[in-house]
Coordinates of C-alpha atoms in Angstrom, one line a residue:
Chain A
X1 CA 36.5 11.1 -64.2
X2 CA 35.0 10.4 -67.5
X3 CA 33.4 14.0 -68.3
X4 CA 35.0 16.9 -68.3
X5 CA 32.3 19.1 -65.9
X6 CA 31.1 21.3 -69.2
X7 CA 31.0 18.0 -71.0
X8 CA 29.2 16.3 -67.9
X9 CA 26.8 19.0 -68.3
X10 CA 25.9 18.9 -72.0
X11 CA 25.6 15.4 -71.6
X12 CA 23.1 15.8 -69.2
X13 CA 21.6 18.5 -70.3
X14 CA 20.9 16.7 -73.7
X15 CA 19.4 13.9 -72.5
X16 CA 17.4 15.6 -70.0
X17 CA 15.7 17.7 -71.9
X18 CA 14.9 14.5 -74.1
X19 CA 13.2 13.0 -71.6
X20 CA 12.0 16.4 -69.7
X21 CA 8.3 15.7 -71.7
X22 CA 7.9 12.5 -70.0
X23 CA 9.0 14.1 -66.5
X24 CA 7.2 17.0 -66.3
X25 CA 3.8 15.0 -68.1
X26 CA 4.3 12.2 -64.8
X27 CA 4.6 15.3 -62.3
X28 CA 1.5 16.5 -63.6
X29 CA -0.4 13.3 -63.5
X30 CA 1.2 12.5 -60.2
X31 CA 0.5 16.2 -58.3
X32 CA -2.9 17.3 -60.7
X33 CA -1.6 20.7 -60.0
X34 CA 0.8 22.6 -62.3
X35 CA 2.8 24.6 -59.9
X36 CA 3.1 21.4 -57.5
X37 CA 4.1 19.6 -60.9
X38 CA 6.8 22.5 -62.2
X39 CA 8.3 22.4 -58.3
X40 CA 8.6 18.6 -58.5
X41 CA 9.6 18.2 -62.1
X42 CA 12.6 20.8 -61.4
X43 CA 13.7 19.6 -58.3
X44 CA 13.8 15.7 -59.6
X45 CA 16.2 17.5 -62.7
X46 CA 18.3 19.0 -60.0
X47 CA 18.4 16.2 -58.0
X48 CA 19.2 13.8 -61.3
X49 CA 22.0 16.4 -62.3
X50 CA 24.0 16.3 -59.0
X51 CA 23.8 12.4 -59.0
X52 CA 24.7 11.9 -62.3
X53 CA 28.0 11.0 -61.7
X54 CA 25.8 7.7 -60.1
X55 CA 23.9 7.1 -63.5
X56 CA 24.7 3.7 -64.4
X57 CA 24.4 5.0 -68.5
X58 CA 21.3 2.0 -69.5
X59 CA 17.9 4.1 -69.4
X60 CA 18.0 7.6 -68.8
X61 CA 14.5 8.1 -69.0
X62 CA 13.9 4.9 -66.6
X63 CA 15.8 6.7 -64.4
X64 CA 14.9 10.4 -64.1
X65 CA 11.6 8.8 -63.8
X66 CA 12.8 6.3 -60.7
X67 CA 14.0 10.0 -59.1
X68 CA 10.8 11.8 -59.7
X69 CA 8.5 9.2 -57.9
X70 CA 10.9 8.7 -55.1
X71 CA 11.3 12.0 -54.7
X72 CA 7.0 12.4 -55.1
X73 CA 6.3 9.7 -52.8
X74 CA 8.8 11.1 -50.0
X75 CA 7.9 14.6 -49.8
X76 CA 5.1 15.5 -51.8
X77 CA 2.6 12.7 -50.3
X78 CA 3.4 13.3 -46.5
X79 CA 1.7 16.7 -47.3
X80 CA -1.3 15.2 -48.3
X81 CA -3.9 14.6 -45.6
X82 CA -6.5 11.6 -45.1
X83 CA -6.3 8.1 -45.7
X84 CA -4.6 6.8 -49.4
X85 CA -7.9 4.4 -49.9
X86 CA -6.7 3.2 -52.8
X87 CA -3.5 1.4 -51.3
X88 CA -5.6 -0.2 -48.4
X89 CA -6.2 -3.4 -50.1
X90 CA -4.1 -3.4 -52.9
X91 CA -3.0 -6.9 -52.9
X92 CA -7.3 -8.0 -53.2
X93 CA -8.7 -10.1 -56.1
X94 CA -8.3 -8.6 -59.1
X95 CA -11.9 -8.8 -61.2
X96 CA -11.5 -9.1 -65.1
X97 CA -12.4 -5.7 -67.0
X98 CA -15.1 -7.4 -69.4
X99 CA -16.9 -8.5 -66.5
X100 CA -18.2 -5.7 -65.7
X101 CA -18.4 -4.1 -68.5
X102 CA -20.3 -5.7 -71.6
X103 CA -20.1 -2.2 -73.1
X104 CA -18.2 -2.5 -76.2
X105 CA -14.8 -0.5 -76.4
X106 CA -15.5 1.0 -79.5
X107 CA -18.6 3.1 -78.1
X108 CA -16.8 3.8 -74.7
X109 CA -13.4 4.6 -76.7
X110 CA -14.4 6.5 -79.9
X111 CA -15.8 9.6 -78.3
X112 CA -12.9 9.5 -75.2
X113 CA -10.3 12.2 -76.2
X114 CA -7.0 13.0 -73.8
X115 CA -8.7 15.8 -71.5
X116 CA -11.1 12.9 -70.8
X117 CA -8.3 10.0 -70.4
X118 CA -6.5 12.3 -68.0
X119 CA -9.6 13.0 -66.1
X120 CA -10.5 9.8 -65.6
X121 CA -6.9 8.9 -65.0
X122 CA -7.0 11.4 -62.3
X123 CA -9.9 9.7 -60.3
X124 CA -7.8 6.4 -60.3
X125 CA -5.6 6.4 -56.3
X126 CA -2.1 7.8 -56.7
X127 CA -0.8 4.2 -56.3
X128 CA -2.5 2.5 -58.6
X129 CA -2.4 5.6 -61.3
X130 CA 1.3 5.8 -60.9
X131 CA 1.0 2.3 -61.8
X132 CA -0.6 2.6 -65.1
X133 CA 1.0 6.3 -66.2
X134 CA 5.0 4.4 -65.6
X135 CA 3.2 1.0 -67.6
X136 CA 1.1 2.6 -70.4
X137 CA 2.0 5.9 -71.2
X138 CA 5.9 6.2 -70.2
X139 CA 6.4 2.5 -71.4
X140 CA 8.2 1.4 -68.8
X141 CA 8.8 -2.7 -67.8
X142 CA 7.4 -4.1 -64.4
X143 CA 11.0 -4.2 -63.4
X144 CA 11.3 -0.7 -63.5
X145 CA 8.1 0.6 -61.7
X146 CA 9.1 -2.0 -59.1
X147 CA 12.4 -0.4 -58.6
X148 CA 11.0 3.3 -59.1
X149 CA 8.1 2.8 -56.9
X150 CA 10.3 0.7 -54.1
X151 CA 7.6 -2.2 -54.3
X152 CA 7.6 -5.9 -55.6
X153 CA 6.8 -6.7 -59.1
X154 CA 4.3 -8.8 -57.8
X155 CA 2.5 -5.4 -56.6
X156 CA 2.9 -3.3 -59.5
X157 CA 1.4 -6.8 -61.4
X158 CA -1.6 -5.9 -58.9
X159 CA -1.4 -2.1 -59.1
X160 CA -1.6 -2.2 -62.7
X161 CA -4.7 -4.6 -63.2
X162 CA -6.6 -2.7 -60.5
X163 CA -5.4 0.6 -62.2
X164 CA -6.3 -0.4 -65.3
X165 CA -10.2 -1.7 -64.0
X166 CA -10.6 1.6 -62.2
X167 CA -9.6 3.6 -65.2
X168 CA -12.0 2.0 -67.3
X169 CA -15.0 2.5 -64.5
X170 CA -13.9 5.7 -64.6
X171 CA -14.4 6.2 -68.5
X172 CA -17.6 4.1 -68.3
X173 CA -18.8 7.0 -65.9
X174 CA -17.7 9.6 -68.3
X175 CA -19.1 8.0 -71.7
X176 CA -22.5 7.9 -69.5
X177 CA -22.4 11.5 -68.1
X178 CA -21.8 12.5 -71.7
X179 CA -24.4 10.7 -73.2
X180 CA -22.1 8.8 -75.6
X181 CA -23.1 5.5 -73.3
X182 CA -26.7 5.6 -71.5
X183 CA -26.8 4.9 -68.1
X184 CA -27.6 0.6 -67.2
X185 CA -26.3 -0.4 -70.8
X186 CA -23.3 -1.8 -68.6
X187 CA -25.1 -3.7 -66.2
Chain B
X1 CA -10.8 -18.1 -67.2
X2 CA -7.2 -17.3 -67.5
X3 CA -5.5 -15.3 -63.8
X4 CA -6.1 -11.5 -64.8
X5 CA -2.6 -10.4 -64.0
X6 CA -1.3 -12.7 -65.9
X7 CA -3.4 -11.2 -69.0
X8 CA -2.1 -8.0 -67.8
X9 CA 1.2 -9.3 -68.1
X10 CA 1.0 -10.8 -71.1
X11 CA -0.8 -7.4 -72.8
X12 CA 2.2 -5.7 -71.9
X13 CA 4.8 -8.8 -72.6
X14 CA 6.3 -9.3 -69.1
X15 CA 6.0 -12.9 -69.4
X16 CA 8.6 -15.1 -70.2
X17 CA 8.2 -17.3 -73.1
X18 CA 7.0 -20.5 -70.9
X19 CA 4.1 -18.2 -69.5
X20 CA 3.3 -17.0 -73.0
X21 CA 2.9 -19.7 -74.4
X22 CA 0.7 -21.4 -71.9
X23 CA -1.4 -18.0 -71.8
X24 CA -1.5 -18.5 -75.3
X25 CA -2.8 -22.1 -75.5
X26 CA -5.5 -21.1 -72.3
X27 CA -6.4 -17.7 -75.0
X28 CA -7.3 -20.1 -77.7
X29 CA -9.4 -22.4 -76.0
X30 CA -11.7 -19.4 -73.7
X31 CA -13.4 -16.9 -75.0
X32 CA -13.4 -15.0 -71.8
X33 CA -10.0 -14.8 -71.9
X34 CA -9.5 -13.8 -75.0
X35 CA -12.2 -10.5 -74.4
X36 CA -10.3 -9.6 -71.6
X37 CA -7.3 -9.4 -72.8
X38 CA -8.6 -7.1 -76.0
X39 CA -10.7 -5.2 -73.4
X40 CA -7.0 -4.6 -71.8
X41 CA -5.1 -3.7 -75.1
X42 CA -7.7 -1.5 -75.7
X43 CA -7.6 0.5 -73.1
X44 CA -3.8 0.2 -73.0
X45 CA -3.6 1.5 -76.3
X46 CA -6.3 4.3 -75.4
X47 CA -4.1 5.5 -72.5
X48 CA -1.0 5.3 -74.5
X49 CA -2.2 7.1 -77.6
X50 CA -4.4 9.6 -76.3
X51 CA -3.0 10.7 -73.2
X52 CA -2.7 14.8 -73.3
X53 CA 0.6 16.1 -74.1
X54 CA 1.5 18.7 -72.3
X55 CA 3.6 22.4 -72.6
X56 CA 6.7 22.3 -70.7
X57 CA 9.5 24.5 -72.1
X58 CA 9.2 27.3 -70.1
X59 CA 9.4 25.0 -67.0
X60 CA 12.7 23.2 -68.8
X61 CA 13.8 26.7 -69.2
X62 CA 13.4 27.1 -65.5
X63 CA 15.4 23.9 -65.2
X64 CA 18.3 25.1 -67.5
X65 CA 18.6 28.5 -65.4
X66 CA 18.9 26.3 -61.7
X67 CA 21.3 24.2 -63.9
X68 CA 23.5 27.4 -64.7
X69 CA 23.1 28.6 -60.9
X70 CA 24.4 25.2 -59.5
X71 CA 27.4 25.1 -62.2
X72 CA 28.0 29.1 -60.9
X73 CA 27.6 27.8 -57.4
X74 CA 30.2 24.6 -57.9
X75 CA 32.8 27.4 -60.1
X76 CA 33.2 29.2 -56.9
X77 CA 33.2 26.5 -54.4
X78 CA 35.6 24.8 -56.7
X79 CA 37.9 27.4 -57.2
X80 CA 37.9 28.7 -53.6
X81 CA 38.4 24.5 -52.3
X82 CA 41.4 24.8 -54.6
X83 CA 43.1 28.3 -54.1
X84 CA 42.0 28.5 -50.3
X85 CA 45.5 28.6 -49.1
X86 CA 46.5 31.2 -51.5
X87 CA 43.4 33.0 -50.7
X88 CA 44.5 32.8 -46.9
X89 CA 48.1 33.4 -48.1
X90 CA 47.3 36.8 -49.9
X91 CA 45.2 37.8 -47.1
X92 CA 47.7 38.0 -44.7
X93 CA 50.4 39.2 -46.6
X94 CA 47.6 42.3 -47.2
X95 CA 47.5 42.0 -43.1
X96 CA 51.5 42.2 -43.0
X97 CA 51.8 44.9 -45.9
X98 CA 49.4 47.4 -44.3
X99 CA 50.6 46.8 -41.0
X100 CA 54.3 47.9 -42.6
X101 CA 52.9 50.8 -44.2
X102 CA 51.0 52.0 -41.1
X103 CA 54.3 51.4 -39.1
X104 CA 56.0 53.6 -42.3
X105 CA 53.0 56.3 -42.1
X106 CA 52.6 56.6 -38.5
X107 CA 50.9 54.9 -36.0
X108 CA 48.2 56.2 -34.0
X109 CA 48.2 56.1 -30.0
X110 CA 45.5 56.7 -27.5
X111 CA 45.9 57.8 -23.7
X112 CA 46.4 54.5 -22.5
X113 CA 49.0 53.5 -25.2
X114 CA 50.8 56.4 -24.5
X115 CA 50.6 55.9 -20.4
X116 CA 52.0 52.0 -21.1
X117 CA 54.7 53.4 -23.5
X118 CA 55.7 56.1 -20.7
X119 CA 56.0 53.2 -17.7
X120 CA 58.3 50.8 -19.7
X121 CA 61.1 53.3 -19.9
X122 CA 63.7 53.4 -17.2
X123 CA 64.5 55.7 -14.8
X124 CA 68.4 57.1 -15.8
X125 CA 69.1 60.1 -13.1
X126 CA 66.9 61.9 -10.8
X127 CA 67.6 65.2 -9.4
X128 CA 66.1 66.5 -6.2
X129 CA 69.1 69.3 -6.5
X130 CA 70.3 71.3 -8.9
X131 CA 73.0 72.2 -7.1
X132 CA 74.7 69.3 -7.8
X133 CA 77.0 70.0 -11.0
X134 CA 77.6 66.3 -11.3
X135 CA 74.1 65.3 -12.1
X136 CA 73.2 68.3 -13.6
X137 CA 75.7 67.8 -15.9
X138 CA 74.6 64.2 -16.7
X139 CA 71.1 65.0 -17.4
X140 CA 72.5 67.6 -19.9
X141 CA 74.7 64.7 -21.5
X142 CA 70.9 62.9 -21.5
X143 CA 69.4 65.6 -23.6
X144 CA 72.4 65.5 -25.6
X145 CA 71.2 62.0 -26.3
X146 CA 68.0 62.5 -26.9
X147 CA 68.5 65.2 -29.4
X148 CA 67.0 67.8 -27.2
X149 CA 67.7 71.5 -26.2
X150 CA 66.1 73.2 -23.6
X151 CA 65.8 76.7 -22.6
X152 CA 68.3 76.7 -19.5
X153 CA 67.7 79.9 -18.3
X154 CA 64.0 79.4 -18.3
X155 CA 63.8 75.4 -17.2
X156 CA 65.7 72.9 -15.7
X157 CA 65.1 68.6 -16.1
X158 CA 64.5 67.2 -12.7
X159 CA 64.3 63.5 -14.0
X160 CA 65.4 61.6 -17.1
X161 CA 64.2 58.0 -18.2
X162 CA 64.9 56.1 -21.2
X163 CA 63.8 53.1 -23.2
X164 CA 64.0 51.5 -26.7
X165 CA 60.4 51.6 -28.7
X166 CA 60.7 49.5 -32.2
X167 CA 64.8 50.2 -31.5
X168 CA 64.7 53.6 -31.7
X169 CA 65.4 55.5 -28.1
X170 CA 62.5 57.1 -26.5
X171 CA 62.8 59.9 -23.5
X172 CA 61.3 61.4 -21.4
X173 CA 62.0 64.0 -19.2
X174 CA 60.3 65.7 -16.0
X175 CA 60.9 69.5 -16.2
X176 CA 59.9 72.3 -13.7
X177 CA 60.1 76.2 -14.7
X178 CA 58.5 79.0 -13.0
X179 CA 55.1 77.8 -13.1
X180 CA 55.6 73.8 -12.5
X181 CA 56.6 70.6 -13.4
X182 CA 55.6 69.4 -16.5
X183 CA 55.9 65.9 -17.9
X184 CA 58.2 65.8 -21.7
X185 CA 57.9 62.3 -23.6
X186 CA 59.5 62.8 -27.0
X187 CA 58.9 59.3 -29.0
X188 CA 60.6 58.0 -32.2
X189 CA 58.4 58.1 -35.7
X190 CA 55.8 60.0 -36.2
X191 CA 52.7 59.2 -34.6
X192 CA 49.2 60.7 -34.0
X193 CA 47.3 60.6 -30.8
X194 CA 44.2 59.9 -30.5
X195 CA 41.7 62.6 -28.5
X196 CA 43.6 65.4 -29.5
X197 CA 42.5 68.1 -31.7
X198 CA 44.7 70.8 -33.5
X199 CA 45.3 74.1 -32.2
X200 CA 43.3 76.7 -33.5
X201 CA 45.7 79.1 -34.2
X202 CA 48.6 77.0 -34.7
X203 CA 47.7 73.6 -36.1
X204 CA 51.1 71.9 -36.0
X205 CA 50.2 71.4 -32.5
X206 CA 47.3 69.4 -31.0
X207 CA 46.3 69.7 -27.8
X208 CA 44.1 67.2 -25.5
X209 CA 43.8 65.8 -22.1
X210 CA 45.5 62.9 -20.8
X211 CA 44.0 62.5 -17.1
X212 CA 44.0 65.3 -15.4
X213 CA 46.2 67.3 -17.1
X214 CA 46.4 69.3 -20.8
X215 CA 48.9 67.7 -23.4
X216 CA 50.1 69.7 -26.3
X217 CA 51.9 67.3 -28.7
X218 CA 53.6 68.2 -31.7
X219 CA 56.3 66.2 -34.3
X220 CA 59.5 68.0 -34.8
X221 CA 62.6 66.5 -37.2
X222 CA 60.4 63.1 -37.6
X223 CA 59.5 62.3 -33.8
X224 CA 56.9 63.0 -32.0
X225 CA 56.4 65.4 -28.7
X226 CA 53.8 65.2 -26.0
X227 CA 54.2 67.9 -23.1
X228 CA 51.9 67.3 -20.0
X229 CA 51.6 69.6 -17.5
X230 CA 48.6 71.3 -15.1
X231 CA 48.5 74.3 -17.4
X232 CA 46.3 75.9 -20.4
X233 CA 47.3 74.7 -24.3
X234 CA 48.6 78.5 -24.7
X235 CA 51.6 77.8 -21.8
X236 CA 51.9 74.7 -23.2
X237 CA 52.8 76.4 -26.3
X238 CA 54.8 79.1 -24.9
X239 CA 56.8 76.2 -23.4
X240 CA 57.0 74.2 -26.7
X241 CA 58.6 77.5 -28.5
X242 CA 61.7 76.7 -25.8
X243 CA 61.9 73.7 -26.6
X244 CA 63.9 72.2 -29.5
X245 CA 64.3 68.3 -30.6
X246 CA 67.1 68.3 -33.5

């Protein structure tokens, strides 16, 4: 044994709550509910803590994270009720973002702040947006949301480009119902 | 126009260096392309700089406090994994030490206990007569034994039985005077009996029932004495006062 168990625990402990930002900020994205988000983002530290003996030491954060959505996608979705109609045709053709959207960024960007990103982010399926929270916000490579979301990279490629297109409808929608973007100027 | 994912892929530099560099060479050559992929680093970057940050220590406090209970939790199951046999080990020697000092106190014995302690001693003389001297005078070498001294004059022991209980000798005697026969049992250590209740007026004695008779027991010279006989606890005690265990 490498760790003595108060050592195993400061060790943990440290880098835990290094990462615990990250966690908790996923949960949140994941659930859109606090208390659903504090249950899960405890229960994944719990969970990481008795298995860290198993922690192969290369990306903590990677990690915890891989735990968290397991542990999301196994218990907290078979509570949810009605169809996940964002996963139905997941593997479809993926249309380019500027396509639809000859608004320019700057005037769809400029007046977006983070309650706005995270509403919009919110509207994105659970598939797709755990897609684009692992990618964009937590940083992580295609490698690791394959192995954290138990699918091929070649579906988190698809995920993540369907993710991203949503996301921007969904700011489009926003920029327009806030004025900042009149309604047809994308079409 | 350059695959989508593989924009994607390149915007967030998944792509090995072959790929890149043919995304690269497709980028300079269409337009398209290359407004997609800013469209997609904008946004990236939108998402990644502006996403909401959000207050989680008291939930990590939360965390740190489980943390604590499951260390607590693993302590004990640790250190009870690891003594367990001592554990077991000091247990029964508590089981073995208080069953020696109730042994050394006294031991306590109900109707039943005392009936079963009665049977298992054996019958030594009998006598239908007291005329015969020669038994008569062997039942008197049997109280002799049993440290006992009866009034003669006012009864006489019509039976003697004996037995060993924890290695000590136990008797006991059927006597008749006036009145009766009356059953004696006098039993080594001192023991209490259970259903009995002291005498009012004298409480070195108790007195209860065992079946249908009254018992008077009493402990005289560290044993124990139960009388039984079909009378009231005040004969019984008149009896007692004639009856001595040295």
């Amino acid at each position: 044994m490498l760790f003595g168990k108060r050592d195993k625990r400061d060790a943990f402990e440290r880098q835990a709550e290094r990462v615990f930002p990250s966690v908790f900020g996923t949960a949140l994205r994941l659930t859109r509910s606090r208390e659903e988000a504090e249950d899960l983002a405890q229960e994944a530290t719990i969970r990481a803590y008795e298995a860290f003996d198993r922690f192969d030491g290369s990306n903590f954060k990677a990690w915890m994270l891989r735990i968290l959505t397991n542990l999301y996608i196994n218990k907290y979705r078979q509570r949810q009720r009605g169809p996940q109609f964002g996963s139905l045709d997941e593997d479809g053709v993926t249309e380019p973002m500027s396509a639809e959207a000859e608004v320019p960024d700057r005037v769809l960007f400029d007046n977006a702040v983070g309650a706005e990103i995270e509403e919009a982010l919110g509207k994105v399926p659970v598939d797709f947006r755990l897609a684009v929270i692992l990618s964009d916000i937590e940083g992580m490579s295609y490698q690791e949301i394959a192995d954290a979301t138990n699918v091929p990279i070649g579906t988190v490629r698809s995920r993540l480009a369907r993710g991203r297109s949503m996301l921007r409808k969904a700011l489009e929608e926003y920029a327009i119902r806030e004025g900042y973007l009149k309604k047809g100027a994308s079409e | 126009m350059t695959d989508p994912l593989k924009l994607h892929a390149f915007a967030d530099d998944q792509l090995s260096q072959d790929e890149k560099t043919s995304i690269e060479a497709d980028l300079a050559e269409c337009a398209e392309s290359r407004s997609e992929l800013d469209c997609i680093k904008n946004l990236k970057a939108l998402v990644s700089e502006h996403h909401e940050t959000h207050e989680c220590r008291n939930v990590w406090s939360d965390c740190v406090a489980r943390l604590n209970e499951i260390d607590k939790t693993r302590r004990v199951e640790g250190f009870v994994a690891k003594y367990a046999w001592g554990i077991c080990g000091a247990f029964a020697a508590c089981i073995v030490i208080a069953g020696v000092a109730q042994r050394q106190v006294g031991s306590r014995l109900s109707s039943n206990d005392l009936a079963r302690v009665a049977a298992g001693l054996a019958q030594v003389r009998s006598s239908a007569s007291p005329a015969d001297p020669r038994i008569s005078a062997e039942l008197g070498r049997m109280l002799d034994v049993a440290k006992l001294s009866i009034a003669p004059g006012r009864m006489r022991v019509l039976r003697a039985d004996r037995g060993l209980i924890g290695g000590q000798i136990a008797t006991r005697l059927i006597v008749r005077d006036a009145i009766g026969d009356m059953g004696l049992i006098v039993l080594p250590g001192i023991a209490s009996f259970d259903g009995t209740s002291p005498l009012r007026d004298d409480p070195e004695f108790s007195v209860g029932h065992l079946g249908a008779s009254n018992c008077l027991t009493w402990h005289e010279n560290g044993r124990s004495v139960v009388l039984i006989g079909e009378r009231n606890a005040q004969d019984l005690r008149d009896v007692a006062s004639h009856i001595n265990v040295q």
